[in-house]
PDB file of C-alpha atoms in Angstrom:
ATOM      1  CA  UNK U  69       0.241   0.184   0.307  1.00 76.00           C
ATOM      2  CA  UNK U  70       1.401   3.634  -1.201  1.00 80.00           C
ATOM      3  CA  UNK U  71       1.664   6.369   1.976  1.00 91.00           C
ATOM      4  CA  UNK U  72       2.452   9.524   1.680  1.00 95.00           C
ATOM      5  CA  UNK U  73       4.497  11.436   4.458  1.00 94.00           C
ATOM      6  CA  UNK U  74       5.449  15.117   4.200  1.00 95.00           C
ATOM      7  CA  UNK U  75       7.719  16.680   5.967  1.00 96.00           C
ATOM      8  CA  UNK U  76       9.600  20.532   6.368  1.00 97.00           C
ATOM      9  CA  UNK U  77       6.854  22.480   8.095  1.00 96.00           C
ATOM     10  CA  UNK U  78       7.404  24.592  10.831  1.00 97.00           C
ATOM     11  CA  UNK U  79       7.847  28.154  11.760  1.00 98.00           C
ATOM     12  CA  UNK U  80       8.858  31.053   9.861  1.00 98.00           C
ATOM     13  CA  UNK U  81       8.800  35.005   9.428  1.00 98.00           C
ATOM     14  CA  UNK U  82       6.750  36.894   7.032  1.00 98.00           C
ATOM     15  CA  UNK U  83       9.640  36.732   3.609  1.00 98.00           C
ATOM     16  CA  UNK U  84      11.144  33.622   5.023  1.00 98.00           C
ATOM     17  CA  UNK U  85      11.357  30.179   2.652  1.00 98.00           C
ATOM     18  CA  UNK U  86      10.608  26.955   3.373  1.00 98.00           C
ATOM     19  CA  UNK U  87      10.732  23.373   1.330  1.00 98.00           C
ATOM     20  CA  UNK U  88       7.961  20.814   2.014  1.00 98.00           C
ATOM     21  CA  UNK U  89       9.026  17.194   0.553  1.00 98.00           C
ATOM     22  CA  UNK U  90       6.114  14.573   0.307  1.00 96.00           C
ATOM     23  CA  UNK U  91       7.674  11.020   0.207  1.00 94.00           C
ATOM     24  CA  UNK U  92       5.783   7.955  -1.059  1.00 90.00           C
ATOM     25  CA  UNK U  93       6.297   4.951  -0.024  1.00 84.00           C
ATOM     26  CA  UNK U  94       5.414   1.390  -1.021  1.00 76.00           C
ATOM     27  CA  UNK U  95       3.961  -0.207  -4.482  1.00 61.00           C
ATOM     28  CA  UNK U  96       5.119   3.189  -7.101  1.00 63.00           C
ATOM     29  CA  UNK U  97       4.907   1.215  -9.866  1.00 64.00           C
ATOM     30  CA  UNK U  98       2.242   3.612 -11.738  1.00 74.00           C
ATOM     31  CA  UNK U  99       2.498   6.412 -13.354  1.00 86.00           C
ATOM     32  CA  UNK U 100       0.575   9.216 -10.884  1.00 90.00           C
ATOM     33  CA  UNK U 101       0.759  12.753 -10.255  1.00 94.00           C
ATOM     34  CA  UNK U 102       1.241  15.137  -7.478  1.00 94.00           C
ATOM     35  CA  UNK U 103      -0.627  18.245  -5.866  1.00 95.00           C
ATOM     36  CA  UNK U 104      -0.254  20.233  -3.031  1.00 98.00           C
ATOM     37  CA  UNK U 105      -2.968  21.576  -0.831  1.00 98.00           C
ATOM     38  CA  UNK U 106      -3.312  23.466   2.176  1.00 98.00           C
ATOM     39  CA  UNK U 107      -6.117  24.030   4.706  1.00 98.00           C
ATOM     40  CA  UNK U 108      -6.173  27.243   7.045  1.00 97.00           C
ATOM     41  CA  UNK U 109      -8.091  27.010  10.398  1.00 93.00           C
ATOM     42  CA  UNK U 110     -11.536  27.593   9.391  1.00 95.00           C
ATOM     43  CA  UNK U 111     -11.652  27.659   5.630  1.00 97.00           C
ATOM     44  CA  UNK U 112     -11.792  24.881   3.327  1.00 97.00           C
ATOM     45  CA  UNK U 113      -8.458  22.896   2.077  1.00 97.00           C
ATOM     46  CA  UNK U 114      -7.666  24.275  -1.224  1.00 97.00           C
ATOM     47  CA  UNK U 115      -5.521  23.275  -4.326  1.00 97.00           C
ATOM     48  CA  UNK U 116      -1.441  24.726  -4.031  1.00 98.00           C
ATOM     49  CA  UNK U 117      -0.178  23.324  -7.215  1.00 98.00           C
ATOM     50  CA  UNK U 118       0.005  20.182  -8.841  1.00 97.00           C
ATOM     51  CA  UNK U 119       2.521  18.241 -11.508  1.00 96.00           C
ATOM     52  CA  UNK U 120       2.323  15.028 -13.684  1.00 94.00           C
ATOM     53  CA  UNK U 121       4.347  12.246 -13.605  1.00 91.00           C
ATOM     54  CA  UNK U 122       7.026  13.080 -16.318  1.00 93.00           C
ATOM     55  CA  UNK U 123       6.767  16.952 -15.144  1.00 93.00           C
ATOM     56  CA  UNK U 124       5.579  18.698 -18.431  1.00 93.00           C
ATOM     57  CA  UNK U 125       2.075  19.735 -17.253  1.00 94.00           C
ATOM     58  CA  UNK U 126       2.424  21.698 -13.903  1.00 97.00           C
ATOM     59  CA  UNK U 127      -0.439  24.507 -12.555  1.00 97.00           C
ATOM     60  CA  UNK U 128      -0.192  26.986  -9.303  1.00 97.00           C
ATOM     61  CA  UNK U 129      -3.144  28.754  -7.418  1.00 97.00           C
ATOM     62  CA  UNK U 130      -3.092  31.992  -8.635  1.00 97.00           C
ATOM     63  CA  UNK U 131      -2.181  33.341  -4.984  1.00 96.00           C
ATOM     64  CA  UNK U 132       1.335  31.571  -5.061  1.00 95.00           C
ATOM     65  CA  UNK U 133       2.924  31.846  -8.018  1.00 94.00           C
ATOM     66  CA  UNK U 134       6.122  33.700  -8.515  1.00 96.00           C
ATOM     67  CA  UNK U 135       6.594  32.582  -5.162  1.00 98.00           C
ATOM     68  CA  UNK U 136       5.748  28.629  -5.159  1.00 98.00           C
ATOM     69  CA  UNK U 137       7.882  26.173  -6.465  1.00 98.00           C
ATOM     70  CA  UNK U 138       6.806  22.651  -7.286  1.00 98.00           C
ATOM     71  CA  UNK U 139       9.375  19.763  -8.263  1.00 97.00           C
ATOM     72  CA  UNK U 140       9.186  15.961  -8.396  1.00 95.00           C
ATOM     73  CA  UNK U 141      11.925  13.304  -7.948  1.00 94.00           C
ATOM     74  CA  UNK U 142      10.764  10.386  -9.400  1.00 92.00           C
ATOM     75  CA  UNK U 143      13.442   8.468  -8.959  1.00 91.00           C
ATOM     76  CA  UNK U 144      13.008   9.499  -5.446  1.00 92.00           C
ATOM     77  CA  UNK U 145       9.262   9.092  -5.444  1.00 91.00           C
ATOM     78  CA  UNK U 146       9.493  12.509  -3.855  1.00 94.00           C
ATOM     79  CA  UNK U 147       7.449  15.664  -4.871  1.00 96.00           C
ATOM     80  CA  UNK U 148       8.418  19.011  -3.242  1.00 97.00           C
ATOM     81  CA  UNK U 149       7.262  22.489  -2.757  1.00 98.00           C
ATOM     82  CA  UNK U 150       9.912  25.233  -2.257  1.00 98.00           C
ATOM     83  CA  UNK U 151       8.261  28.519  -1.104  1.00 98.00           C
ATOM     84  CA  UNK U 152       9.348  31.673  -0.770  1.00 98.00           C
ATOM     85  CA  UNK U 153       8.680  35.153  -0.343  1.00 98.00           C
ATOM     86  CA  UNK U 154       6.036  33.920   2.822  1.00 98.00           C
ATOM     87  CA  UNK U 155       3.240  35.524   3.755  1.00 97.00           C
ATOM     88  CA  UNK U 156       1.050  35.025   6.758  1.00 97.00           C
ATOM     89  CA  UNK U 157      -1.669  34.046   4.724  1.00 97.00           C
ATOM     90  CA  UNK U 158      -0.117  31.248   3.914  1.00 98.00           C
ATOM     91  CA  UNK U 159       0.099  29.554   7.231  1.00 98.00           C
ATOM     92  CA  UNK U 160      -2.142  26.175   7.041  1.00 98.00           C
ATOM     93  CA  UNK U 161      -1.487  22.656   7.309  1.00 98.00           C
ATOM     94  CA  UNK U 162       0.121  21.377   3.589  1.00 98.00           C
ATOM     95  CA  UNK U 163      -0.867  18.021   2.229  1.00 98.00           C
ATOM     96  CA  UNK U 164       0.467  15.798  -0.850  1.00 96.00           C
ATOM     97  CA  UNK U 165      -1.966  13.884  -2.751  1.00 96.00           C
ATOM     98  CA  UNK U 166      -1.556  11.633  -4.879  1.00 94.00           C
ATOM     99  CA  UNK U 167      -3.291  10.243  -8.213  1.00 93.00           C
ATOM    100  CA  UNK U 168      -2.596   7.708 -11.071  1.00 90.00           C
ATOM    101  CA  UNK U 169      -2.623   9.426 -14.764  1.00 90.00           C
ATOM    102  CA  UNK U 170      -2.983  13.003 -14.719  1.00 91.00           C
ATOM    103  CA  UNK U 171      -2.544  16.034 -12.418  1.00 93.00           C
ATOM    104  CA  UNK U 172      -6.135  17.708 -11.873  1.00 94.00           C
ATOM    105  CA  UNK U 173      -6.964  20.588 -10.389  1.00 93.00           C
ATOM    106  CA  UNK U 174     -10.157  18.976  -8.235  1.00 93.00           C
ATOM    107  CA  UNK U 175      -9.196  17.141  -5.021  1.00 94.00           C
ATOM    108  CA  UNK U 176     -11.624  14.972  -4.838  1.00 94.00           C
ATOM    109  CA  UNK U 177     -10.069  13.302  -8.008  1.00 95.00           C
ATOM    110  CA  UNK U 178      -7.038  12.514  -5.268  1.00 95.00           C
ATOM    111  CA  UNK U 179      -7.672   9.031  -3.642  1.00 92.00           C
ATOM    112  CA  UNK U 180      -4.378   9.303  -1.700  1.00 94.00           C
ATOM    113  CA  UNK U 181      -3.315  12.059   1.120  1.00 96.00           C
ATOM    114  CA  UNK U 182      -0.446  12.200   3.561  1.00 96.00           C
ATOM    115  CA  UNK U 183      -0.937  13.576   6.950  1.00 96.00           C
ATOM    116  CA  UNK U 184      -0.475  17.331   6.765  1.00 97.00           C
ATOM    117  CA  UNK U 185       2.232  19.272   7.875  1.00 97.00           C
ATOM    118  CA  UNK U 186       2.024  22.644   9.838  1.00 98.00           C
ATOM    119  CA  UNK U 187       3.522  25.784   7.785  1.00 98.00           C
ATOM    120  CA  UNK U 188       3.446  29.186   9.871  1.00 98.00           C
ATOM    121  CA  UNK U 189       4.107  32.149   8.826  1.00 98.00           C
ATOM    122  CA  UNK U 190       4.067  35.422  11.404  1.00 97.00           C
ATOM    123  CA  UNK U 191       4.209  38.528  10.384  1.00 94.00           C
TER     124      UNK U 191
END
């Protein structure tokens, strides 16, 4: 059974940077797309970025364009989210998610989720 484990969250000041990682373990023989989502207190979970297996299809939510970068290392079964110029409104639990095939933007299309990692940005 495939599992996703996020790491790299923490507390950072506004304007700072963090790098999140999400490692997939278990049977990963199929090509799968990966996405990062986040959920702030009192808000619904929202998409941050997605990347497909071959890395030629990448999507960013408007509010992170130019600040966040999603990447993946298929040999390591790991996806990354490089977050720069962090703002207090980026404070949330960040989740990675996987699905076979294309990278889609709707969270209901992702059937495998990590446990989440907390990112807190202080002002």
